[in-house]
Amino acid sequence: MATIYEVSKAAGVSLATVSRVMNGNVKVSDRTREKVLKAMAELGYKPNSIAQSLASNRSNSVGLLVSALHGSFFGNMMSTVEDVLRKAGKHVVITAGHSDEQQEKNAIEFLLDRRCDALILHAEAVSDEYLLELSQRDVEVVLINRRIEQMAERCFYTDNELGGYLATKAAIDKGHSDIAYISGPLFKQDAKERLEGHKRALREANIAFDSELLIEGGFHEAEGAQGYLQLTAVNKPFTALICANDEMASGAMTAARERGVRIPEQLSVVGFDDVLFARYLYPKLTTIDNPIQKMGNGAAHWVLEHVYKQKKPHQHINLFVPKLIMRDSLVAPA
Amino acid sequence: MATIYEVSKAAGVSLATVSRVMNGNVKVSDRTREKVLKAMAELGYKPNSIAQSLASNRSNSVGLLVSALHGSFFGNMMSTVEDVLRKAGKHVVITAGHSDEQQEKNAIEFLLDRRCDALILHAEAVSDEYLLELSQRDVEVVLINRRIEQMAERCFYTDNELGGYLATKAAIDKGHSDIAYISGPLFKQDAKERLEGHKRALREANIAFDSELLIEGGFHEAEGAQGYLQLTAVNKPFTALICANDEMASGAMTAARERGVRIPEQLSVVGFDDVLFARYLYPKLTTIDNPIQKMGNGAAHWVLEHVYKQKKPHQHINLFVPKLIMRDSLVAPA
DNA sequence: AATGCAAATGTAAGCGCTTTCATGGTTAAA
DNA sequence: TTTAACCATGAAAGCGCTTACATTTGCATT
């Protein structure tokens, strides 16, 4: 593999000049540039990105932390982030935190060791303090799906409270008043906010919140199924079930159906996220659009602009507004 | 950030000794090692992985090419590969090829530029020749879901023909004889092989293959729905529909249901891959287990062993055997 | 104590770039 | 023509490590 030295010799110029031609930040005469480019082409020269990184103190890589690499929710986000950054010649190192504090910290340390220029984090388990401290270090930190006051302009998040509100409101508008709710794990901020929204919608409709109709789940399908069974065990009838994400909605629907409950005739179900398979479900799931791609896109562009000084004036939107996606799983009660 | 030089000064030894302590490949006296480790701890020293890479000519990174970052199929694979390699301190650079020849080539070039020590490729669009040539270069190349004779021991793949056979055989065993098939894009080898298996099963059962009951799809949900509609337009009755992957099976089920067809009573459906959402579908999808995680696992361990010389004697299995996963979408014809 | 050897440690030359600073060559103003 | 000002280029010092080779140390022999 040819090095810059061989190019400089072939072109009859110094190393420095070759470097300048590559980087294009310092003026080089046209004649010289031609010579250098020709030599590069002839030698099939490719700069060694590792040497570049060492010399420039820039790794040109961005660390991305997600909870899990599989799953529709993260797939979409990774996809967007990778796309935007790779088009800018940066690369993305992806790690998984599994919603566990220690694993998230390990993953972040790993990214730091890799000398990432910036970190895009979907961190669920570490504390605000940890993240604030991290952002004092010499990496730029951007947060997805989380808001911390002191670093608000680097946070890209959904209005989860509004989303939770919209989901329940939709059921109420259809005429439901006995509404159960399976939340996410309440140590997670988004799960908590969605539940808040649910309660607000009930309050506005003068429906008393009944804690027996609330089950705390874990965002996984199995907990949706299990949550449904627990709810029926209480022996309080409900005609609509709101789930804090689509996975749990799917699990709940399956469990209900196995019990012989017809959906949506006997039970309406609403999800949250609008992941890809929401429309594959039967009946097609009514859910809340959680614009995860847009958040990924926002975060990636923020990094390009602030870390790599790309000056495409990009309008940064930090707060994304969820929308109701009406499909078939929500109908008026019998 | 402390450098190796500061550590060596603090410990009162040379740079080389510190390096040796870190890498552990050359013997260092216990007393010296203690001193060095102490100095490291006190200074909070972390080696600069970029400098290490430059000096050792090892990037410690593995490139992974998939068709798309979202989607259950790839999610599982990425997840496995990342997990195995990160536990070994390597990092994974993930790129997407979008099943397009030029995009796949670009992605591979990108990984090469990043000086990856090895490439794990799920390449669908580039030619065997291209891959063979690539493997002559100074990266190790491993293939997933593809077999090229000349590099057989670095290929990890499913017996797609057998999978296709099993799917159709299952329908035949249930008593079906009018069986339609929606294939994947036939320029892809796996799609072709699955179709071959389908034909073999028909042949063995003395059922004539009817090309009017074959539709070429593209592995996406929409093409499953569309494929179903095309099949019905032919006006040849069929009681079972085999799809070359789960996405298309889901699409076909949705389309059929919208036409008022009850599944599985009026139409049995079989998928392929057993992606996560296959069991979320209604009815739960009978499908073929495609052990994509195992392939990812095999590929990652191959890399650890052959590129990074980790000598955990790992039994490499190159050919994975698919299995039928019987669920609810396949029953005997009415 | 002198000798020989192996083990432990040190020295220094890279790895392939970027970037600061110095230098020589041009051009324009005086 | 002289001088100043500027521009393009080159020389060389890093960036923080690894590793071949040289040197020293410690220990068992004699």
XYZ file of C-alpha atoms (C1' of nucleotides) in Angstrom:
728
model
C 0.000 0.000 0.000
C 1.480 3.284 -1.104
C 2.257 5.880 1.515
C 2.289 9.629 1.345
C 6.029 9.469 1.080
C 5.944 7.522 -2.140
C 3.402 9.914 -3.551
C 5.587 12.864 -2.691
C 8.567 11.266 -4.363
C 6.603 10.360 -7.471
C 5.217 13.866 -7.719
C 8.523 15.511 -6.899
C 7.151 17.511 -4.007
C 7.357 17.322 -0.228
C 5.226 15.319 2.121
C 3.642 18.485 3.354
C 2.404 19.416 -0.055
C 0.789 16.065 -0.608
C -0.923 16.379 2.711
C -2.156 19.820 1.773
C -3.569 18.587 -1.481
C -5.451 15.872 0.363
C -6.913 18.107 2.961
C -7.533 21.081 0.749
C -7.368 23.539 3.606
C -4.209 25.311 2.471
C -3.721 26.785 -0.964
C -1.595 24.825 -3.406
C -0.835 25.977 -6.939
C -2.815 24.317 -9.665
C 0.242 22.904 -11.338
C 1.437 21.256 -8.153
C -1.964 19.910 -7.321
C -2.186 18.307 -10.722
C 1.132 16.588 -10.278
C 0.169 15.288 -6.897
C -3.232 14.049 -7.947
C -1.682 12.294 -10.890
C 0.868 10.582 -8.693
C -1.848 9.532 -6.278
C -3.928 8.063 -9.023
C -1.013 6.199 -10.524
C -0.021 4.688 -7.233
C -3.573 3.961 -6.200
C -2.830 5.873 -3.053
C -5.256 5.777 -0.145
C -4.510 7.741 2.971
C -4.066 5.687 6.101
C -6.904 6.848 8.271
C -5.214 5.646 11.403
C -2.122 7.706 10.832
C -4.329 10.640 10.005
C -6.152 10.202 13.244
C -3.022 9.984 15.280
C -1.498 13.055 13.725
C -4.611 15.162 13.727
C -6.030 13.943 16.989
C -9.296 13.193 15.250
C -10.608 9.678 14.957
C -13.412 10.603 12.590
C -15.539 8.143 14.383
C -18.700 8.633 16.338
C -19.807 6.294 19.087
C -23.412 5.238 19.208
C -24.941 3.611 22.238
C -28.291 1.880 21.977
C -30.033 -0.495 24.313
C -29.985 -3.393 21.908
C -28.888 -3.889 18.347
C -31.950 -5.801 17.373
C -35.466 -4.534 17.612
C -37.272 -2.202 15.319
C -36.923 0.789 17.527
C -33.151 0.889 17.465
C -32.799 -0.440 13.979
C -34.400 2.645 12.594
C -32.266 4.944 14.633
C -29.005 3.234 13.812
C -29.927 3.189 10.216
C -30.455 6.924 10.096
C -27.397 7.832 12.100
C -25.127 5.572 10.119
C -26.433 6.894 6.872
C -25.950 10.547 7.683
C -22.511 10.120 9.163
C -21.116 7.803 6.581
C -22.093 10.154 3.815
C -19.869 12.630 5.610
C -17.021 10.115 5.693
C -17.297 9.502 9.403
C -17.782 6.110 10.836
C -20.011 4.865 13.535
C -19.051 2.477 16.286
C -22.152 0.892 17.682
C -22.421 -0.604 21.139
C -25.250 -1.993 23.188
C -25.996 -1.034 26.786
C -28.852 -3.424 27.495
C -30.548 -0.872 29.730
C -28.166 -1.777 32.497
C -26.136 0.818 34.328
C -22.891 -1.078 34.424
C -23.148 -2.262 30.875
C -23.913 1.230 29.685
C -20.896 2.576 31.500
C -18.712 -0.149 30.078
C -19.953 0.578 26.611
C -19.264 4.266 27.005
C -15.784 3.574 28.310
C -15.206 1.391 25.322
C -16.218 4.185 22.988
C -14.004 6.596 24.849
C -11.073 4.214 24.543
C -11.698 4.192 20.846
C -11.162 7.911 20.900
C -14.515 8.728 19.360
C -14.869 12.387 18.512
C -18.450 12.378 19.675
C -20.942 10.122 21.397
C -24.581 9.740 20.521
C -26.215 8.060 23.467
C -29.517 6.398 24.007
C -28.691 5.853 27.648
C -31.417 4.633 29.892
C -29.760 3.416 33.034
C -26.992 5.853 33.905
C -27.712 8.923 35.990
C -27.975 12.510 34.846
C -24.916 13.273 36.927
C -22.864 10.684 35.140
C -23.856 12.108 31.782
C -23.157 15.659 32.847
C -19.750 14.680 34.063
C -19.123 12.821 30.843
C -19.979 15.882 28.828
C -17.243 17.805 30.654
C -14.651 15.488 29.184
C -13.102 15.955 25.815
C -15.824 14.304 23.779
C -18.981 15.906 22.602
C -22.021 14.142 23.958
C -25.461 14.085 22.393
C -28.494 12.475 23.996
C -31.366 10.726 22.336
C -34.733 10.231 23.949
C -33.666 11.984 27.093
C -33.572 15.526 28.280
C -31.200 17.007 30.787
C -31.733 20.665 31.446
C -28.055 21.663 31.515
C -27.397 20.223 28.111
C -30.743 20.867 26.534
C -29.475 21.850 23.102
C -27.780 18.471 22.732
C -30.854 16.487 23.635
C -33.192 15.084 21.044
C -36.348 13.673 22.455
C -40.022 13.044 22.009
C -42.712 14.640 24.043
C -43.545 11.383 25.750
C -46.087 12.909 28.020
C -48.003 14.169 25.033
C -47.714 10.785 23.365
C -49.123 9.049 26.398
C -51.869 11.618 26.493
C -52.754 11.147 22.843
C -52.964 7.381 23.175
C -55.416 7.482 26.033
C -57.277 10.439 24.603
C -57.882 8.470 21.424
C -59.510 5.699 23.429
C -61.595 8.171 25.379
C -62.692 9.899 22.210
C -63.934 6.585 20.909
C -66.113 6.312 23.982
C -64.055 4.159 26.308
C -64.004 4.883 29.998
C -62.706 1.625 31.462
C -59.128 1.856 30.351
C -56.230 -0.260 31.531
C -52.607 0.669 31.126
C -49.428 -1.379 30.904
C -46.511 0.964 31.464
C -42.826 0.591 30.762
C -40.391 0.159 33.622
C -40.994 3.246 35.683
C -37.352 3.893 36.436
C -37.088 4.950 32.823
C -38.012 8.527 32.253
C -39.895 7.978 29.024
C -42.041 5.283 30.607
C -42.846 7.591 33.482
C -43.783 10.469 31.210
C -46.025 8.347 29.056
C -47.867 7.276 32.138
C -48.212 10.901 33.186
C -49.816 11.647 29.864
C -52.182 8.774 30.331
C -53.251 10.146 33.693
C -53.733 13.638 32.331
C -56.046 12.357 29.629
C -58.089 10.516 32.230
C -58.225 13.574 34.442
C -59.389 15.820 31.635
C -62.186 13.373 30.917
C -63.079 13.126 34.579
C -62.253 9.477 34.723
C -60.733 8.448 38.017
C -57.347 6.817 37.715
C -57.547 3.316 39.102
C -54.210 1.922 40.176
C -55.552 -1.602 39.857
C -55.779 -1.028 36.130
C -52.092 -0.126 35.948
C -49.413 -2.750 35.463
C -45.740 -1.956 35.265
C -44.158 -3.859 32.418
C -40.686 -3.917 30.961
C -41.200 -2.916 27.330
C -40.942 -6.526 26.147
C -43.564 -8.624 24.469
C -43.708 -11.188 27.253
C -44.536 -8.530 29.804
C -47.410 -7.375 27.651
C -48.896 -10.862 27.699
C -48.263 -11.272 31.374
C -49.580 -7.785 32.102
C -52.813 -8.614 30.352
C -53.256 -11.727 32.441
C -52.611 -9.819 35.641
C -55.155 -7.220 34.656
C -57.849 -9.779 34.021
C -57.077 -11.391 37.360
C -58.162 -8.182 39.103
C -61.643 -8.786 37.847
C -62.362 -5.217 36.902
C -63.681 -5.022 33.399
C -61.951 -2.768 30.896
C -62.730 -2.193 27.242
C -59.483 -0.582 26.190
C -55.888 -1.358 26.942
C -53.132 1.186 26.381
C -49.585 -0.145 26.255
C -46.464 1.937 26.619
C -44.934 0.382 23.533
C -45.834 -1.751 20.565
C -44.038 -4.883 21.708
C -46.152 -5.062 24.826
C -49.280 -4.283 22.848
C -48.509 -7.220 20.628
C -47.956 -9.504 23.586
C -51.163 -8.372 25.206
C -53.147 -8.938 22.034
C -51.805 -12.432 21.698
C -52.596 -13.254 25.307
C -56.078 -11.820 25.024
C -56.789 -13.747 21.880
C -55.650 -16.962 23.497
C -58.216 -16.279 26.162
C -60.830 -16.058 23.455
C -61.158 -12.279 23.500
C -61.871 -10.745 20.109
C -59.865 -7.687 19.217
C -60.937 -4.989 18.656
C -64.609 -5.926 19.139
C -64.222 -6.889 22.785
C -60.996 -5.142 23.581
C -59.361 -2.151 21.946
C -55.597 -1.904 22.113
C -53.286 1.062 21.571
C -49.496 0.883 21.368
C -46.650 3.344 21.264
C -43.686 3.864 18.886
C -45.139 2.737 15.582
C -42.336 0.319 14.944
C -42.298 -1.401 11.627
C -44.221 -4.491 12.610
C -47.085 -2.504 14.125
C -48.776 -2.609 10.767
C -48.105 -6.321 10.351
C -50.080 -7.156 13.439
C -53.620 -8.324 13.290
C -55.560 -6.222 13.742
C -53.261 -3.474 12.572
C -52.161 -1.631 15.615
C -53.347 1.837 16.471
C -50.327 3.488 17.984
C -48.330 6.648 18.559
C -45.722 7.671 16.074
C -42.430 8.108 17.878
C -40.147 9.811 15.397
C -37.030 7.958 16.306
C -35.484 8.410 12.879
C -35.885 12.128 13.139
C -34.149 12.120 16.465
C -31.300 10.105 15.013
C -31.109 12.450 12.107
C -31.081 15.483 14.373
C -28.358 14.039 16.540
C -26.180 13.080 13.600
C -26.459 16.504 12.033
C -25.722 18.182 15.308
C -22.492 16.223 15.470
C -21.536 17.085 11.921
C -22.082 20.718 12.570
C -20.564 21.109 15.998
C -17.826 18.526 15.986
C -16.809 18.428 12.364
C -17.667 22.026 11.664
C -19.733 21.256 8.652
C -21.517 24.449 8.053
C -24.674 23.307 6.393
C -27.044 25.521 8.281
C -29.251 22.891 9.802
C -32.292 23.803 11.762
C -32.000 21.834 14.951
C -35.219 20.640 16.407
C -34.758 19.133 19.817
C -38.280 18.299 20.777
C -40.257 16.034 18.500
C -43.981 15.867 18.573
C -45.659 12.458 18.513
C -48.790 11.802 16.519
C -51.615 9.332 16.744
C -51.584 6.641 14.060
C -55.100 5.360 13.771
C -55.366 1.792 12.541
C -57.668 -1.091 13.312
C -57.052 -2.116 16.899
C -59.014 0.747 18.401
C -62.778 1.003 17.917
C -65.730 2.188 19.945
C -66.672 -0.113 22.832
C -69.480 -2.571 22.244
C -4.804 12.339 29.144
C -1.711 10.597 30.352
C 0.590 8.987 27.830
C 2.822 5.992 28.083
C 5.730 8.344 28.524
C 4.350 9.803 31.713
C 3.658 6.355 33.035
C 7.204 5.279 32.343
C 8.538 8.329 34.129
C 6.304 7.847 37.126
C 7.242 4.190 37.370
C 10.904 4.830 36.744
C 11.137 2.435 33.812
C 11.392 2.746 30.053
C 8.608 3.148 27.551
C 9.233 -0.337 26.297
C 8.646 -1.866 29.698
C 5.344 -0.110 30.092
C 4.317 -1.331 26.691
C 5.303 -4.846 27.649
C 3.274 -4.727 30.808
C 0.262 -3.612 28.819
C 0.554 -6.267 26.186
C 1.706 -9.037 28.424
C 3.460 -10.873 25.631
C 7.003 -10.486 26.976
C 8.066 -11.425 30.458
C 8.454 -8.621 32.974
C 9.555 -9.150 36.568
C 6.824 -9.040 39.143
C 8.357 -6.100 40.940
C 8.529 -4.027 37.786
C 5.052 -4.945 36.758
C 3.737 -3.820 40.121
C 5.421 -0.454 39.794
C 4.054 0.068 36.320
C 0.528 -0.965 37.201
C 0.597 1.330 40.175
C 1.745 4.258 38.089
C -0.947 3.516 35.527
C -3.624 3.414 38.139
C -2.444 6.632 39.747
C -2.370 8.488 36.473
C -5.602 6.965 35.238
C -3.706 5.924 32.170
C -5.567 4.562 29.160
C -3.649 3.485 26.104
C -4.382 5.426 22.971
C -5.845 2.815 20.711
C -5.085 4.836 17.627
C -1.398 5.031 18.371
C -1.434 1.348 19.150
C -3.012 0.648 15.829
C -0.534 2.734 13.927
C 2.458 1.187 15.610
C 1.229 -2.371 15.498
C -0.461 -2.191 12.145
C -3.615 -3.601 13.703
C -6.775 -1.586 13.884
C -8.530 -4.060 16.137
C -11.648 -3.363 14.234
C -13.780 -5.657 12.168
C -15.984 -4.448 9.367
C -19.481 -5.808 9.113
C -21.572 -5.422 6.009
C -25.276 -6.080 6.131
C -28.028 -5.240 3.698
C -29.841 -2.935 6.067
C -29.392 -1.930 9.656
C -33.021 -2.308 10.513
C -35.003 -5.471 10.176
C -35.086 -8.452 12.462
C -32.908 -10.566 10.302
C -29.884 -8.322 10.460
C -30.550 -7.093 13.949
C -29.978 -10.535 15.322
C -26.812 -11.002 13.386
C -25.305 -7.665 14.295
C -26.197 -8.253 17.852
C -24.348 -11.539 17.998
C -21.294 -10.371 16.118
C -20.948 -7.216 18.145
C -21.298 -9.091 21.352
C -18.660 -11.681 20.611
C -16.145 -9.244 19.245
C -16.554 -6.592 21.844
C -15.993 -9.061 24.599
C -12.675 -9.664 22.923
C -11.937 -5.937 22.899
C -12.396 -5.581 19.162
C -14.776 -3.156 17.671
C -17.211 -3.494 14.875
C -17.811 -0.987 12.138
C -21.171 -1.609 10.618
C -22.190 -0.552 7.137
C -25.197 -1.142 4.972
C -25.071 -2.331 1.370
C -28.774 -2.163 0.533
C -28.489 -5.208 -1.727
C -27.046 -2.985 -4.411
C -23.798 -3.797 -6.136
C -22.357 -0.308 -6.164
C -23.419 0.431 -2.619
C -21.944 -2.807 -1.423
C -18.661 -2.012 -3.126
C -18.631 1.454 -1.648
C -19.303 0.097 1.784
C -16.493 -2.411 1.455
C -14.109 0.272 0.259
C -15.078 2.334 3.244
C -14.272 -0.537 5.578
C -10.980 -1.081 3.819
C -10.107 2.590 4.203
C -10.746 2.194 7.881
C -8.067 -0.455 7.906
C -10.300 -3.148 9.308
C -8.391 -6.274 10.203
C -11.197 -8.444 8.902
C -14.471 -8.154 7.065
C -17.620 -10.071 7.810
C -19.830 -9.710 4.802
C -23.440 -10.402 4.112
C -22.986 -9.413 0.499
C -25.834 -10.088 -1.852
C -25.134 -8.085 -4.947
C -21.416 -8.300 -5.694
C -20.047 -11.162 -7.755
C -18.122 -14.182 -6.574
C -15.150 -12.893 -8.553
C -15.163 -9.607 -6.731
C -15.193 -11.379 -3.386
C -12.452 -13.758 -4.386
C -10.294 -10.888 -5.495
C -11.039 -9.065 -2.274
C -9.918 -12.045 -0.250
C -6.525 -11.874 -1.949
C -5.944 -8.474 -0.419
C -4.543 -7.950 3.022
C -7.783 -8.315 4.925
C -9.355 -11.525 5.998
C -12.787 -11.951 4.509
C -15.597 -14.027 5.951
C -18.918 -14.578 4.244
C -22.313 -14.973 5.779
C -25.223 -16.622 4.055
C -23.183 -17.307 0.966
C -20.934 -20.056 -0.184
C -18.039 -19.732 -2.576
C -16.221 -22.966 -3.218
C -12.704 -21.507 -3.139
C -13.180 -19.997 0.266
C -15.482 -22.575 1.732
C -14.005 -22.616 5.206
C -14.737 -18.921 5.582
C -18.351 -19.213 4.565
C -21.129 -19.552 7.069
C -24.450 -20.367 5.545
C -27.731 -22.151 5.846
C -28.810 -25.035 3.755
C -31.416 -22.951 2.001
C -32.422 -25.714 -0.323
C -33.247 -27.918 2.621
C -35.132 -25.081 4.280
C -37.227 -24.561 1.204
C -37.820 -28.262 1.040
C -38.916 -28.472 4.663
C -41.375 -25.628 4.300
C -43.165 -27.170 1.376
C -42.858 -30.677 2.781
C -44.630 -29.522 5.932
C -47.561 -28.326 3.861
C -47.644 -31.538 1.870
C -47.520 -33.596 5.034
C -50.564 -31.757 6.277
C -52.375 -32.861 3.155
C -52.028 -29.861 0.856
C -51.450 -30.372 -2.807
C -52.373 -27.000 -4.261
C -49.434 -24.988 -3.061
C -48.436 -21.517 -4.192
C -45.015 -20.014 -3.668
C -43.761 -16.466 -3.375
C -40.017 -16.506 -3.848
C -37.356 -13.956 -3.061
C -35.597 -12.074 -5.845
C -34.129 -14.863 -7.908
C -30.839 -13.112 -8.565
C -30.077 -13.837 -4.928
C -28.629 -17.225 -4.339
C -30.535 -17.998 -1.175
C -33.840 -17.188 -2.841
C -32.978 -19.452 -5.717
C -32.017 -22.320 -3.461
C -35.156 -22.068 -1.394
C -37.172 -22.310 -4.530
C -35.190 -25.372 -5.558
C -36.088 -26.991 -2.275
C -39.723 -26.180 -2.833
C -39.615 -27.886 -6.208
C -37.885 -30.911 -4.820
C -40.575 -31.371 -2.192
C -43.255 -31.164 -4.865
C -41.420 -33.621 -7.052
C -41.026 -36.144 -4.270
C -44.759 -35.944 -3.634
C -45.541 -36.276 -7.314
C -47.117 -32.873 -7.468
C -46.459 -31.077 -10.735
C -44.805 -27.725 -10.345
C -47.069 -25.060 -11.776
C -45.270 -21.889 -12.776
C -48.501 -19.951 -12.497
C -48.429 -20.581 -8.788
C -44.995 -19.024 -8.474
C -44.470 -15.313 -7.950
C -41.089 -13.689 -7.651
C -41.084 -11.242 -4.761
C -38.397 -9.085 -3.221
C -38.307 -10.218 0.393
C -40.351 -7.219 1.562
C -43.749 -7.225 3.157
C -45.378 -5.253 0.356
C -44.332 -7.828 -2.189
C -45.939 -10.533 -0.108
C -49.247 -8.698 -0.211
C -48.909 -7.940 -3.868
C -47.802 -11.480 -4.609
C -50.884 -12.845 -2.953
C -53.110 -10.630 -5.066
C -51.351 -11.695 -8.245
C -51.769 -15.318 -7.300
C -55.489 -14.975 -6.777
C -55.787 -13.178 -10.097
C -54.633 -16.350 -11.852
C -57.776 -18.051 -10.680
C -56.171 -21.295 -9.739
C -57.188 -22.330 -6.263
C -54.514 -23.064 -3.709
C -54.842 -24.039 -0.069
C -51.326 -23.327 1.074
C -48.930 -20.494 0.412
C -45.225 -20.814 1.061
C -43.264 -17.601 1.269
C -39.505 -17.314 1.001
C -39.323 -15.166 4.124
C -41.426 -14.076 7.053
C -41.913 -10.488 5.932
C -43.612 -11.616 2.756
C -45.636 -14.176 4.661
C -46.898 -11.411 6.878
C -47.780 -9.231 3.916
C -49.571 -12.066 2.220
C -51.567 -12.888 5.344
C -52.657 -9.297 5.689
C -53.697 -9.091 2.050
C -55.590 -12.373 2.251
C -57.402 -11.328 5.369
C -58.445 -8.074 3.771
C -59.977 -10.157 1.040
C -61.972 -11.993 3.680
C -59.920 -15.172 3.640
C -59.612 -16.844 7.013
C -56.169 -18.023 8.001
C -55.367 -20.815 8.521
C -58.831 -22.345 7.943
C -59.023 -21.306 4.311
C -55.395 -20.696 3.616
C -52.298 -22.072 5.307
C -49.170 -19.937 5.240
C -45.555 -20.860 5.858
C -42.683 -18.377 6.160
C -38.918 -18.584 6.369
C -36.336 -17.188 8.808
C -38.250 -17.249 12.069
C -37.537 -13.618 12.778
C -38.642 -12.260 16.101
C -42.032 -11.004 15.017
C -43.028 -14.318 13.448
C -44.521 -15.323 16.766
C -46.273 -11.983 17.167
C -48.251 -12.500 14.024
C -51.782 -13.760 14.055
C -52.006 -16.608 13.584
C -48.543 -17.369 14.843
C -46.456 -18.119 11.835
C -45.255 -21.583 10.959
C -41.822 -20.994 9.525
C -38.306 -22.255 9.031
C -35.678 -21.468 11.597
C -32.776 -19.766 9.873
C -30.005 -19.734 12.449
C -28.654 -16.326 11.611
C -27.287 -15.766 15.089
C -25.325 -18.952 14.870
C -23.866 -17.849 11.583
C -22.886 -14.520 13.101
C -21.409 -16.297 16.040
C -19.459 -18.651 13.814
C -18.104 -15.833 11.718
C -17.065 -13.771 14.715
C -15.263 -16.676 16.321
C -13.536 -17.518 13.093
C -12.172 -14.000 13.019
C -11.026 -14.128 16.618
C -9.226 -17.338 15.988
C -7.666 -16.687 12.616
C -7.071 -12.977 12.693
C -6.453 -12.298 16.345
C -4.962 -15.705 17.070
C -7.178 -16.386 19.989
C -6.679 -20.021 20.560
C -9.909 -21.063 22.121
C -10.361 -24.230 20.176
C -13.661 -23.485 18.554
C -15.427 -26.040 16.494
C -16.277 -24.252 13.285
C -19.499 -25.258 11.693
C -19.935 -23.727 8.296
C -23.186 -25.227 7.204
C -26.188 -24.677 9.398
C -29.227 -26.843 9.205
C -32.628 -25.180 9.191
C -35.553 -26.621 11.098
C -39.284 -26.401 10.787
C -40.966 -24.297 13.453
C -44.529 -25.456 13.632
C -46.954 -22.810 14.836
C -50.534 -21.947 13.987
C -50.593 -20.722 10.418
C -50.351 -24.172 8.874
C -53.177 -26.688 9.267
C -54.718 -29.421 7.152
C -56.805 -28.135 4.227
C -60.527 -27.936 4.727
C 35.729 -14.111 43.120
C 35.464 -14.883 38.265
C 32.756 -16.577 34.394
C 28.961 -17.487 31.455
C 24.102 -17.251 30.235
C 19.587 -16.285 30.288
C 16.255 -13.181 31.687
C 14.952 -8.450 32.260
C 15.213 -3.922 30.750
C 16.561 -0.005 27.941
C 17.466 2.449 23.397
C 15.854 4.105 19.427
C 13.876 3.597 15.009
C 9.935 3.545 12.995
C 4.320 3.460 11.873
C 2.088 7.398 8.110
C 0.408 11.225 8.695
C -0.358 16.831 10.167
C 1.256 21.214 11.101
C 4.382 24.867 12.609
C 7.900 27.462 11.172
C 11.406 28.775 7.959
C 12.699 29.776 3.179
C 12.814 31.142 -1.371
C 10.360 33.069 -5.250
C 6.853 36.502 -7.077
C 4.601 40.446 -7.465
C 3.421 45.162 -6.540
C 4.477 49.423 -4.648
C 7.959 52.984 -4.050
C 15.835 49.035 -9.442
C 14.968 48.327 -4.637
C 12.060 46.883 -0.954
C 8.254 45.089 1.259
C 4.628 41.946 1.362
C 2.850 37.873 0.240
C 2.337 33.217 -1.452
C 3.662 28.507 -2.312
C 6.579 25.061 -0.732
C 9.850 22.439 2.099
C 12.068 20.801 6.468
C 11.328 18.705 10.495
C 9.158 17.887 14.802
C 5.793 15.618 16.649
C 1.207 12.317 17.519
C 1.647 7.785 21.272
C 2.637 3.715 20.640
C 5.466 -1.240 19.237
C 9.404 -3.901 18.631
C 14.135 -5.293 16.933
C 18.225 -4.998 18.849
C 21.594 -3.716 22.402
C 22.710 -3.626 27.059
C 22.476 -4.622 31.786
C 21.276 -7.469 35.652
C 20.967 -11.500 38.395
C 22.051 -16.031 39.184
C 24.199 -20.593 38.946
C 28.719 -22.521 38.040
C 33.305 -23.209 38.619
